[in-house]
Amino acid sequence: MCGIVGIIGKNNATEILVQGLEKLEYRGYDSAGIFVTGNDNQDYLVKSLGRIADLQSQISPEVQGTVGIGHTRWATHGKPSERNAHPHTSSNQRFILVHNGVIENFEELKQEFLQGKQLNGETDTEIVVHLVEHFAAEGLSTKEAFKKTLAVINGSYAFALIDKRDAETIYVAKNKSPLLIGLGEDFNVICSDAMAMLSETNHFVEIADGEMVTVKADGITIEDPKGNTVYRESYEAQLDLSDIEKGTYPYYMLKEIDDQPTVMRRIIQAYTNSQGDTIINNEIVEQITASDRIYIIACGTSYNAGWVGKTLLERMTNIPVEVHLSSEFGYNMPLLSEKPFFIFLSQSGETADSRQVLVQTNELGLPSLTLTNVSGSTLSREADYTLLLHAGPEIAVASTKAYTAQIAVLAVLAKAIGDNKKNPVSLDFDIAHELSVIAAIMATIIDEKMVISQLVEDYLSDTRNAFYIGRGVDYYVSMEAALKLKEISYIQAEGFAAGELKHGTIALIEEGTPVFGVITDKKTAAHTRGNLKEVESRGAHNFVIALASLAKETDQIVIPDVHPLLTPLVSVVPTQLIAYFATLQRGYDVDKPRNLAKSVTVE
Ligand code: M6R
């Protein structure tokens, strides 16, 4: 969602801001803007609807300075437009502000403090810059006016504020939205994600919720809500610029699909030793072993991975597992077991829906573990334990390698707990070997991508809708396959439990409707084939993805056999490629689907 960048103390502020915003494009946005000042007291505000390239085309050569802030906006309050784009300016033009998050009480604040004030746009953010102006007019310093503003706001925010009368300072604050300070020599930067400023520094300082930071070129001062100075060490970002470049790939999504075999090998390396035993923090293993129920909390693709995780954990550990959507669980918490253990699945580690559940489970004192791709992310910091996915940065909005990494790490975790409980299913399972087989098979499927591209042309070129069906884990993969297809190609796709079709959904089958059957489980293969026959007799254009030992000659995609517990790791790969090629063939932007954001930081 919205992205923030800022720089103070370098001559080429404009270039740094624009490059930083480009690096944040993956988060999803519909407009962008920068404010730059510092040279001979000149200042420039440039905003644009659309892409960073559109913004760039409006930046004339004289837009230069040493201090600036920039923003990509993903519309929540007010439609995408230049007027609603950030930075926002106070009425007297003195204060400039960018914001990521949602101000929940903006209407009440307007009533209370700004009656009669004419605002420019329709955003919840604009009120904030006017409040700073309002409190400054009462005689407060900029810092005090900003603090007073923070004290009356309810909601989530990351802010960067500049006072043109003292453009040697950027004021920064955050609550529930990500923001980092990057440290340089005689300059400092601000960013929603370290990736945005990696070309300037790889030393970053985290900001905690409620803190306010005064950023100058030669140093930063962090204050807690009571005004006490906080001293915090910086950390070195374990990221390489090459990790976030597309290289020769046309789209990040394709690169990330191709990365999957490497990610599997990285997971083997990180979580198993040379004897093939698991290496997982013993405290995590003991705590989960002692629990009577595991609750997996997640959204979107991570939620779909959670269902596969349920099967793995239940089979290997004999502990019951529930999987919940974060956005539902937080507001309708089921009765919990006596000794629950919470697992949060989140690629970004910043998803607001999941975080609101973690805040509640922390208040209840319940133990938690986050599986995330981003070390130092909010969900990682706030849970008791973290297991990293080691997938490398995932930039495409459509999640691919994070899904398979989540399943692989959950498999290792299940194995570690199962071994601890001396569960025979687990003891018989050589996880390092099985994951290395998976890595090799993923690579062979990926090598066949042009065959999949051709099949996609035959099946999806002019359809409005499509269905994925399967049973058990094949149903869980169908849910993920359908999400992938709909979110980027805009084909209305649904994943169904194959046996449920006849209870309603089969009514939607028409002549030519594409139906993709996923068949990897011996127990359910015959039944799913039966369901495929039922839809075929009603006109469906069937497409089967099957494991070799269960395949028929007419099946479109046949995958070599893998360990029965790990089939989702391979059966999902063709479905990722199907979504990719369907989108490419329709001429849409694969990496940046409409209306979506990579990191969903509002509830
Ligand atoms: O970062 P998270 O894993 O918490 O994100 C959850 C969802 O927003 C995410 O998986 C989303 O569904 C993706 N666009 C799916 O491709």
XYZ file of C-alpha atoms and ligand atoms in Angstrom:
619
model
C 0.000 0.000 0.000
C 1.170 3.616 0.309
C 4.925 4.040 0.319
C 7.021 6.792 1.897
C 10.544 7.938 1.137
C 12.529 10.891 2.471
C 16.056 12.250 2.217
C 17.962 14.962 4.017
C 21.548 16.021 3.340
C 22.254 15.019 -0.270
C 22.380 17.232 -3.337
C 20.400 14.948 -5.605
C 17.286 14.627 -3.417
C 14.903 14.479 -6.407
C 16.687 11.567 -8.038
C 16.921 9.650 -4.751
C 13.227 10.147 -4.014
C 12.096 9.070 -7.476
C 14.351 6.011 -7.452
C 13.081 5.151 -3.972
C 9.471 5.438 -5.115
C 10.232 3.149 -8.053
C 11.500 0.555 -5.596
C 8.220 0.858 -3.680
C 6.061 0.446 -6.790
C 5.557 -3.219 -5.938
C 3.458 -2.211 -2.913
C 0.642 -1.039 -5.198
C -0.378 2.602 -5.795
C -2.435 4.817 -8.035
C -0.759 8.232 -7.718
C 2.536 9.639 -6.530
C 4.225 12.864 -5.513
C 7.385 14.496 -4.205
C 8.279 17.668 -2.348
C 11.860 18.945 -2.628
C 13.564 21.941 -1.087
C 16.903 23.137 0.249
C 18.580 24.989 -2.617
C 18.320 28.790 -2.211
C 15.051 28.340 -0.336
C 13.318 27.176 -3.501
C 10.766 24.444 -3.061
C 8.903 22.219 -5.470
C 5.806 20.093 -5.165
C 5.070 17.692 -8.021
C 2.171 15.221 -7.988
C 0.709 12.952 -10.581
C -2.008 10.388 -11.109
C -0.743 7.056 -12.428
C 2.725 5.576 -12.467
C 6.098 6.905 -11.295
C 6.932 7.348 -14.990
C 4.005 9.818 -15.188
C 5.382 11.676 -12.172
C 8.843 11.738 -13.705
C 7.520 13.236 -16.910
C 6.294 16.211 -14.865
C 9.544 16.833 -13.023
C 11.434 19.631 -14.755
C 15.245 19.949 -14.468
C 15.102 22.791 -11.923
C 13.339 20.531 -9.388
C 16.422 20.035 -7.240
C 17.198 20.186 -3.543
C 18.879 18.601 -0.563
C 15.780 17.697 1.439
C 12.585 16.013 0.347
C 9.788 13.571 0.908
C 7.953 11.367 -1.575
C 4.889 9.163 -1.575
C 2.993 6.545 -3.537
C -0.721 6.532 -2.680
C -3.089 3.554 -2.707
C -6.491 5.215 -2.423
C -8.597 4.521 0.670
C -10.424 7.823 1.370
C -11.069 9.695 -1.856
C -10.603 8.507 -5.401
C -7.199 8.333 -7.081
C -6.496 11.854 -8.381
C -3.741 14.448 -8.431
C -5.663 16.468 -5.837
C -5.777 13.544 -3.410
C -2.168 12.512 -4.067
C 0.419 13.247 -1.361
C 2.360 15.305 -0.239
C -0.369 17.475 1.279
C 0.168 21.111 2.166
C -1.261 23.262 4.974
C -3.390 26.318 4.045
C -0.506 28.707 4.700
C 1.748 26.450 2.545
C 4.188 26.146 5.474
C 3.824 22.446 6.329
C 4.151 19.510 3.921
C 3.182 15.972 4.906
C 2.992 12.412 3.575
C 1.048 9.622 5.257
C 0.615 5.862 5.056
C -2.347 4.417 6.984
C -5.874 5.481 7.873
C -6.937 8.274 10.257
C -10.107 6.840 11.740
C -11.356 9.981 13.536
C -10.625 12.502 10.776
C -14.244 13.663 10.588
C -14.465 14.231 14.354
C -11.126 16.086 14.314
C -12.358 18.337 11.544
C -15.470 19.136 13.561
C -13.505 19.817 16.717
C -10.527 21.792 15.440
C -11.060 22.886 11.856
C -14.663 23.979 11.475
C -15.173 26.059 8.353
C -11.729 25.173 6.980
C -11.775 24.554 3.230
C -9.832 21.396 2.413
C -8.424 20.697 -0.989
C -9.227 17.001 -1.476
C -11.167 14.133 0.070
C -8.448 12.273 1.982
C -8.242 11.503 5.678
C -4.605 12.678 5.581
C -5.145 16.294 4.680
C -6.695 16.971 8.067
C -3.351 16.106 9.711
C -1.301 18.774 7.987
C -4.012 21.320 8.818
C -3.973 20.223 12.454
C -0.215 20.823 12.633
C -0.814 24.282 11.200
C -3.670 24.837 13.682
C -1.574 23.906 16.720
C 1.450 25.852 15.446
C -0.815 28.910 15.191
C -1.459 28.520 18.932
C 2.231 29.294 19.414
C 3.636 25.765 19.580
C 6.932 24.840 17.931
C 6.619 22.537 14.915
C 7.723 19.571 17.003
C 5.190 20.328 19.731
C 2.430 20.960 17.176
C 3.216 17.618 15.507
C 3.218 15.850 18.895
C -0.108 17.412 19.815
C -1.508 16.295 16.471
C -0.305 12.737 17.077
C -1.976 12.782 20.491
C -5.442 13.484 19.052
C -5.276 11.068 16.115
C -6.789 7.577 16.172
C -5.725 5.127 13.527
C -2.700 3.803 11.739
C -0.005 6.037 10.375
C 3.512 6.547 9.175
C 4.161 10.274 8.704
C 6.948 12.437 7.370
C 6.529 16.188 7.894
C 8.553 19.164 6.683
C 8.237 22.733 7.942
C 9.434 25.017 5.149
C 10.637 27.561 7.727
C 13.136 24.994 8.997
C 13.794 22.676 6.114
C 16.832 21.239 7.889
C 14.592 18.767 9.672
C 12.115 16.020 8.764
C 9.720 14.970 11.546
C 8.688 11.359 11.463
C 6.256 9.200 13.465
C 4.577 5.834 13.133
C 1.790 3.734 14.560
C 0.890 0.323 13.079
C 2.340 1.273 9.654
C 5.899 0.435 8.673
C 8.630 3.103 8.549
C 12.415 2.960 8.882
C 15.214 5.487 9.162
C 18.301 4.785 7.045
C 21.630 6.149 8.277
C 24.271 7.670 6.011
C 27.364 9.866 6.322
C 26.101 13.442 6.618
C 22.733 12.390 5.296
C 19.806 10.307 6.461
C 16.857 8.724 4.697
C 13.333 7.568 5.494
C 11.519 4.663 3.862
C 8.588 2.294 4.228
C 10.836 -0.572 3.207
C 14.626 -0.849 3.317
C 14.584 -1.884 -0.362
C 13.712 1.685 -1.334
C 16.955 3.121 0.010
C 19.421 0.264 -0.394
C 21.317 2.247 -3.018
C 22.043 4.895 -0.330
C 22.644 2.809 2.802
C 22.185 -0.624 4.298
C 22.115 0.589 7.917
C 18.637 1.098 9.282
C 16.989 1.999 12.574
C 13.535 0.729 13.484
C 10.904 3.049 14.900
C 8.438 1.691 17.458
C 4.762 2.586 17.450
C 4.087 5.878 19.215
C 7.630 7.195 18.824
C 8.526 10.453 17.104
C 11.823 10.967 15.326
C 13.576 14.212 14.436
C 15.696 13.512 11.387
C 18.519 15.872 10.436
C 21.415 15.407 8.008
C 23.889 14.807 10.822
C 21.791 12.646 13.152
C 18.459 11.466 14.408
C 16.673 11.781 17.769
C 14.027 9.256 18.754
C 11.543 10.154 21.475
C 8.967 7.954 23.154
C 5.421 9.279 23.658
C 6.477 10.794 27.027
C 9.273 12.757 25.380
C 12.122 10.575 26.721
C 15.015 10.086 24.328
C 15.327 6.509 23.095
C 18.712 5.064 22.066
C 18.453 2.268 19.540
C 21.157 0.425 17.643
C 20.973 0.315 13.876
C 20.970 -3.006 12.029
C 22.426 -4.033 8.711
C 19.834 -5.021 6.111
C 20.634 -8.497 4.786
C 19.592 -7.531 1.293
C 21.490 -7.215 -1.903
C 20.478 -4.790 -4.648
C 20.620 -7.674 -7.145
C 17.915 -9.475 -5.098
C 15.478 -6.765 -5.989
C 16.334 -6.363 -9.664
C 14.375 -8.144 -12.417
C 17.531 -8.894 -14.366
C 16.653 -10.342 -17.768
C 13.125 -11.352 -16.736
C 10.176 -9.481 -18.254
C 8.309 -9.631 -14.932
C 9.165 -10.213 -11.287
C 6.469 -12.875 -11.066
C 8.253 -15.074 -13.593
C 11.568 -14.562 -11.803
C 9.939 -15.477 -8.511
C 8.315 -18.620 -9.939
C 11.743 -19.609 -11.301
C 13.352 -18.884 -7.903
C 11.377 -21.647 -6.183
C 13.844 -24.549 -6.532
C 16.573 -22.300 -5.066
C 14.275 -21.280 -2.213
C 13.626 -24.952 -1.376
C 17.390 -25.547 -1.199
C 17.832 -22.468 1.003
C 15.180 -23.791 3.376
C 16.920 -27.171 3.554
C 20.162 -25.363 4.357
C 18.618 -23.075 6.965
C 16.517 -25.642 8.795
C 18.244 -29.027 8.503
C 21.751 -30.307 9.259
C 24.004 -32.592 7.244
C 22.314 -35.668 8.781
C 18.970 -34.349 7.558
C 17.728 -33.546 11.108
C 15.662 -30.412 11.597
C 17.187 -27.313 13.168
C 14.352 -25.362 14.760
C 14.606 -23.366 17.992
C 13.848 -25.913 20.700
C 11.641 -23.486 22.624
C 9.288 -23.277 19.636
C 9.155 -27.052 19.343
C 8.515 -27.554 23.065
C 5.849 -24.853 23.267
C 3.910 -26.245 20.322
C 4.345 -29.814 21.567
C 2.792 -28.729 24.861
C -0.158 -27.005 23.179
C -3.533 -28.690 22.689
C -4.476 -26.821 19.492
C -2.701 -24.759 16.844
C -4.431 -21.716 15.340
C -3.087 -20.580 11.972
C -3.958 -16.958 11.232
C -3.393 -15.442 7.777
C -4.842 -13.683 4.711
C -4.903 -14.367 0.966
C -2.225 -16.676 -0.324
C -0.785 -17.120 3.167
C -4.210 -18.318 4.303
C -4.242 -20.848 1.470
C -0.784 -22.041 2.542
C -2.178 -22.344 6.076
C -4.642 -25.031 4.925
C -1.829 -27.138 3.528
C 0.033 -26.476 6.793
C -2.948 -27.828 8.731
C -2.687 -31.157 6.914
C 1.081 -31.351 7.472
C 0.895 -30.438 11.150
C -2.044 -32.698 11.956
C -0.560 -35.718 10.174
C 2.890 -35.333 11.657
C 2.123 -34.029 15.154
C -1.408 -35.240 15.969
C -2.211 -31.767 17.307
C -5.511 -30.367 15.989
C -5.128 -27.287 13.804
C -7.617 -24.551 12.919
C -7.022 -22.135 10.041
C -8.603 -18.680 10.205
C -8.809 -15.555 8.091
C -7.267 -12.737 10.105
C -9.923 -10.242 9.071
C -12.646 -12.510 10.517
C -10.891 -13.995 13.512
C -10.103 -10.678 15.172
C -13.730 -9.599 15.295
C -15.332 -12.951 15.920
C -12.854 -14.921 17.979
C -13.979 -18.536 18.422
C -13.843 -20.235 21.797
C -10.193 -21.091 22.252
C -8.787 -24.368 23.545
C -7.082 -24.487 26.937
C -3.520 -24.350 25.627
C -3.628 -22.695 22.212
C -0.586 -21.842 20.127
C -0.834 -19.228 17.367
C 1.015 -19.341 14.062
C 0.855 -16.172 11.958
C 1.665 -16.654 8.278
C 2.616 -13.486 6.447
C 5.016 -12.974 3.574
C 5.393 -9.265 4.334
C 5.008 -9.452 8.098
C 3.108 -6.161 7.871
C -0.464 -7.225 7.101
C -2.723 -5.082 9.294
C -5.513 -7.691 9.496
C -3.106 -10.271 10.914
C -1.478 -7.765 13.196
C -4.760 -6.830 14.848
C -5.153 -10.514 15.823
C -1.605 -10.665 17.169
C -2.241 -7.564 19.290
C -5.232 -9.368 20.825
C -3.459 -12.696 21.400
C -0.558 -10.805 22.986
C -3.015 -9.045 25.302
C -4.350 -12.484 26.260
C -0.783 -13.648 26.904
C -1.014 -16.457 24.317
C 2.165 -17.834 22.695
C 2.801 -17.061 19.038
C 5.117 -17.688 16.132
C 5.339 -15.707 12.896
C 6.462 -17.281 9.640
C 7.519 -14.381 7.470
C 9.818 -13.458 4.637
C 10.852 -10.142 6.169
C 13.072 -10.139 9.220
C 12.359 -7.219 11.538
C 8.813 -6.838 10.188
C 6.043 -5.887 12.610
C 4.554 -9.383 12.942
C 8.025 -10.797 13.473
C 8.901 -8.265 16.175
C 5.635 -8.644 18.031
C 5.291 -12.435 18.073
C 7.219 -14.543 20.593
C 9.115 -16.373 17.872
C 9.919 -16.026 14.176
C 10.844 -18.494 11.466
C 12.061 -16.808 8.297
C 10.945 -18.077 4.894
C 14.300 -17.393 3.204
C 12.475 -16.805 -0.084
C 14.334 -13.573 -0.917
C 12.368 -10.394 -1.659
C 9.018 -11.081 -3.320
C 8.139 -8.039 -5.413
C 5.263 -9.166 -7.688
C 1.899 -8.532 -6.046
C 0.902 -12.117 -6.804
C 2.622 -14.267 -4.223
C 4.325 -17.413 -5.552
C 7.606 -18.338 -3.903
C 6.384 -17.177 -0.492
C 3.499 -19.688 -0.738
C 5.783 -22.646 -1.428
C 8.300 -21.390 1.156
C 5.553 -21.181 3.790
C 4.515 -24.767 3.080
C 8.120 -26.002 3.140
C 8.900 -24.256 6.451
C 5.637 -25.543 7.948
C 6.666 -29.043 6.827
C 10.018 -28.696 8.603
C 8.271 -27.357 11.691
C 5.755 -30.230 11.640
C 8.620 -32.698 11.301
C 10.490 -31.159 14.262
C 7.397 -31.345 16.498
C 6.458 -34.812 15.224
C 9.965 -36.105 15.963
C 9.803 -34.551 19.418
C 6.575 -36.493 19.981
C 8.109 -39.633 18.441
C 5.255 -39.775 15.975
C 5.921 -42.593 13.454
C 4.621 -40.582 10.452
C 7.207 -37.947 11.251
C 10.070 -40.310 12.099
C 9.656 -42.000 8.696
C 9.896 -38.697 6.848
C 13.304 -37.555 5.536
C 12.449 -33.910 5.085
C 15.789 -32.723 3.648
C 15.745 -35.462 1.020
C 12.061 -34.938 0.131
C 12.506 -31.176 -0.239
C 15.516 -31.660 -2.482
C 13.432 -33.988 -4.687
C 10.773 -31.264 -4.742
C 13.355 -28.657 -5.801
C 14.428 -30.818 -8.756
C 10.837 -31.496 -9.845
C 9.875 -27.833 -9.558
C 12.754 -27.083 -11.930
C 11.511 -29.609 -14.491
C 7.969 -28.145 -14.398
C 9.369 -24.639 -14.805
C 11.431 -25.815 -17.793
C 8.173 -26.808 -19.505
C 6.716 -23.312 -19.247
C 6.242 -22.851 -22.996
C 4.027 -25.960 -23.114
C 1.902 -24.362 -20.397
C 1.799 -21.097 -22.335
C 0.336 -22.942 -25.339
C -2.243 -24.752 -23.182
C -3.297 -21.428 -21.677
C -3.935 -20.079 -25.161
C -6.172 -23.080 -25.893
C -8.127 -22.914 -22.639
C -8.251 -19.360 -21.350
C -7.890 -16.991 -24.280
C -11.471 -15.749 -24.319
C -13.158 -17.059 -21.211
C -14.728 -14.846 -18.546
C -14.588 -17.489 -15.836
C -12.823 -20.697 -14.844
C -12.911 -23.218 -12.016
C -10.274 -25.195 -10.185
C -11.473 -28.314 -8.386
C -9.870 -30.899 -6.113
C -10.294 -32.730 -2.820
C -8.236 -32.453 0.382
C -4.890 -30.807 -0.321
C -5.856 -30.631 -4.004
C -8.793 -28.454 -2.948
C -6.420 -26.217 -0.959
C -4.177 -25.872 -4.019
C -7.292 -25.140 -6.111
C -8.122 -22.220 -3.807
C -4.645 -20.788 -4.289
C -4.632 -21.481 -8.052
C -7.945 -19.655 -8.455
C -6.779 -16.682 -6.368
C -3.657 -16.395 -8.529
C -5.627 -16.534 -11.765
C -8.280 -14.002 -10.757
C -6.013 -11.445 -9.075
C -3.796 -10.848 -12.096
C -5.719 -11.978 -15.219
C -9.136 -10.762 -13.931
C -10.712 -14.025 -15.096
C -13.414 -14.799 -12.552
C -11.919 -17.946 -11.059
C -12.984 -20.004 -8.057
C -11.452 -22.984 -6.306
C -13.997 -25.578 -5.202
C -14.059 -28.778 -3.235
C -14.773 -31.166 -6.122
C -17.441 -33.052 -4.186
C -19.377 -29.856 -3.462
C -19.945 -28.961 -7.124
C -23.100 -31.054 -7.381
C -24.561 -29.215 -4.385
C -24.856 -25.946 -6.273
C -21.882 -24.696 -8.242
C -22.337 -27.121 -11.126
C -25.206 -24.867 -12.220
C -22.556 -22.408 -13.439
C -21.023 -24.836 -15.935
C -21.773 -23.880 -19.535
C -20.523 -24.987 -22.916
C -16.759 -24.353 -22.937
C -16.286 -23.363 -19.258
C -12.687 -24.228 -18.371
C -12.478 -26.572 -15.351
C -9.033 -27.441 -13.990
C -8.888 -30.627 -11.919
C -5.977 -31.108 -9.501
C -5.315 -34.809 -8.793
C -2.414 -35.764 -6.531
C -4.016 -37.916 -3.847
C -4.606 -41.646 -4.360
C -7.535 -41.653 -1.907
C -9.524 -39.030 -3.770
C -8.323 -39.342 -7.379
C -11.203 -41.532 -8.594
C -13.823 -39.296 -7.029
C -12.333 -36.130 -8.505
C -12.193 -37.826 -11.917
C -15.881 -38.645 -11.458
C -16.618 -34.979 -10.725
C -14.670 -33.963 -13.833
C -16.843 -36.327 -15.890
C -19.953 -34.696 -14.427
C -18.861 -31.218 -15.523
C -17.653 -32.496 -18.890
C -21.096 -33.912 -19.650
C -22.446 -30.404 -19.061
C -20.052 -28.808 -21.539
C -16.955 -28.040 -19.447
C -13.568 -27.857 -21.156
C -11.549 -29.997 -18.743
C -7.859 -29.605 -17.950
C -6.159 -32.066 -15.589
C -3.000 -31.568 -13.525
C -2.130 -35.005 -12.135
C 0.664 -36.846 -10.390
C 2.346 -39.397 -12.703
C 1.156 -42.439 -10.736
C -2.464 -41.220 -10.986
C -2.329 -39.777 -14.483
C -4.229 -40.759 -17.611
C -2.934 -40.340 -21.143
C -5.340 -37.499 -21.838
C -4.193 -35.371 -18.866
C -2.721 -32.025 -19.843
C -0.003 -31.750 -17.162
C 1.666 -34.735 -15.532
C 3.966 -34.157 -12.567
C 6.518 -36.698 -11.309
C 5.561 -38.302 -7.992
C 6.758 -36.713 -4.749
C 6.173 -37.535 -1.072
C 2.361 -37.633 -0.597
C 2.472 -34.967 2.122
C 4.289 -32.483 -0.096
C 2.323 -32.641 -3.372
C 1.024 -29.025 -3.085
C 4.611 -27.808 -3.490
C 4.697 -29.167 -7.025
C 1.058 -29.126 -8.129
C 0.828 -25.385 -7.486
C 3.696 -24.522 -9.861
C 1.801 -25.136 -13.146
C -1.110 -23.105 -11.751
C 1.223 -20.163 -11.099
C 2.434 -20.377 -14.697
C -1.156 -20.665 -15.948
C -2.011 -17.401 -14.151
C 1.155 -15.750 -15.465
C 0.555 -16.665 -19.130
C -3.178 -15.932 -19.010
C -2.318 -12.417 -17.811
C 0.455 -11.923 -20.329
C -1.789 -13.081 -23.179
C -4.492 -10.627 -22.112
C -1.968 -7.807 -22.136
C -2.177 -6.854 -18.457
C 0.649 -5.817 -16.163
C 1.552 -9.118 -14.461
C 3.355 -7.573 -11.500
C 0.980 -4.738 -10.708
C -2.639 -5.864 -10.948
C -5.325 -3.219 -10.647
C -6.624 -2.262 -7.199
C -4.174 -4.500 -5.339
C -1.259 -3.765 -3.042
C 1.590 -6.052 -2.060
C 1.710 -5.113 1.567
C -1.783 -4.541 2.940
C -1.297 -2.190 5.855
C -4.924 -1.154 6.436
C -7.656 -3.301 8.008
O 2.096 -10.411 3.373
P 0.986 -11.390 3.627
O 1.370 -12.791 3.347
O 0.406 -11.239 5.009
O -0.147 -10.969 2.620
C -1.386 -11.615 2.619
C -2.164 -11.323 1.350
O -2.417 -9.958 1.232
C -1.412 -11.808 0.098
O -1.099 -13.166 0.165
C -2.280 -11.564 -1.149
O -3.397 -12.395 -1.119
C -1.465 -11.792 -2.424
N -1.798 -10.787 -3.387
C -1.750 -13.083 -3.079
O -1.046 -13.266 -4.268
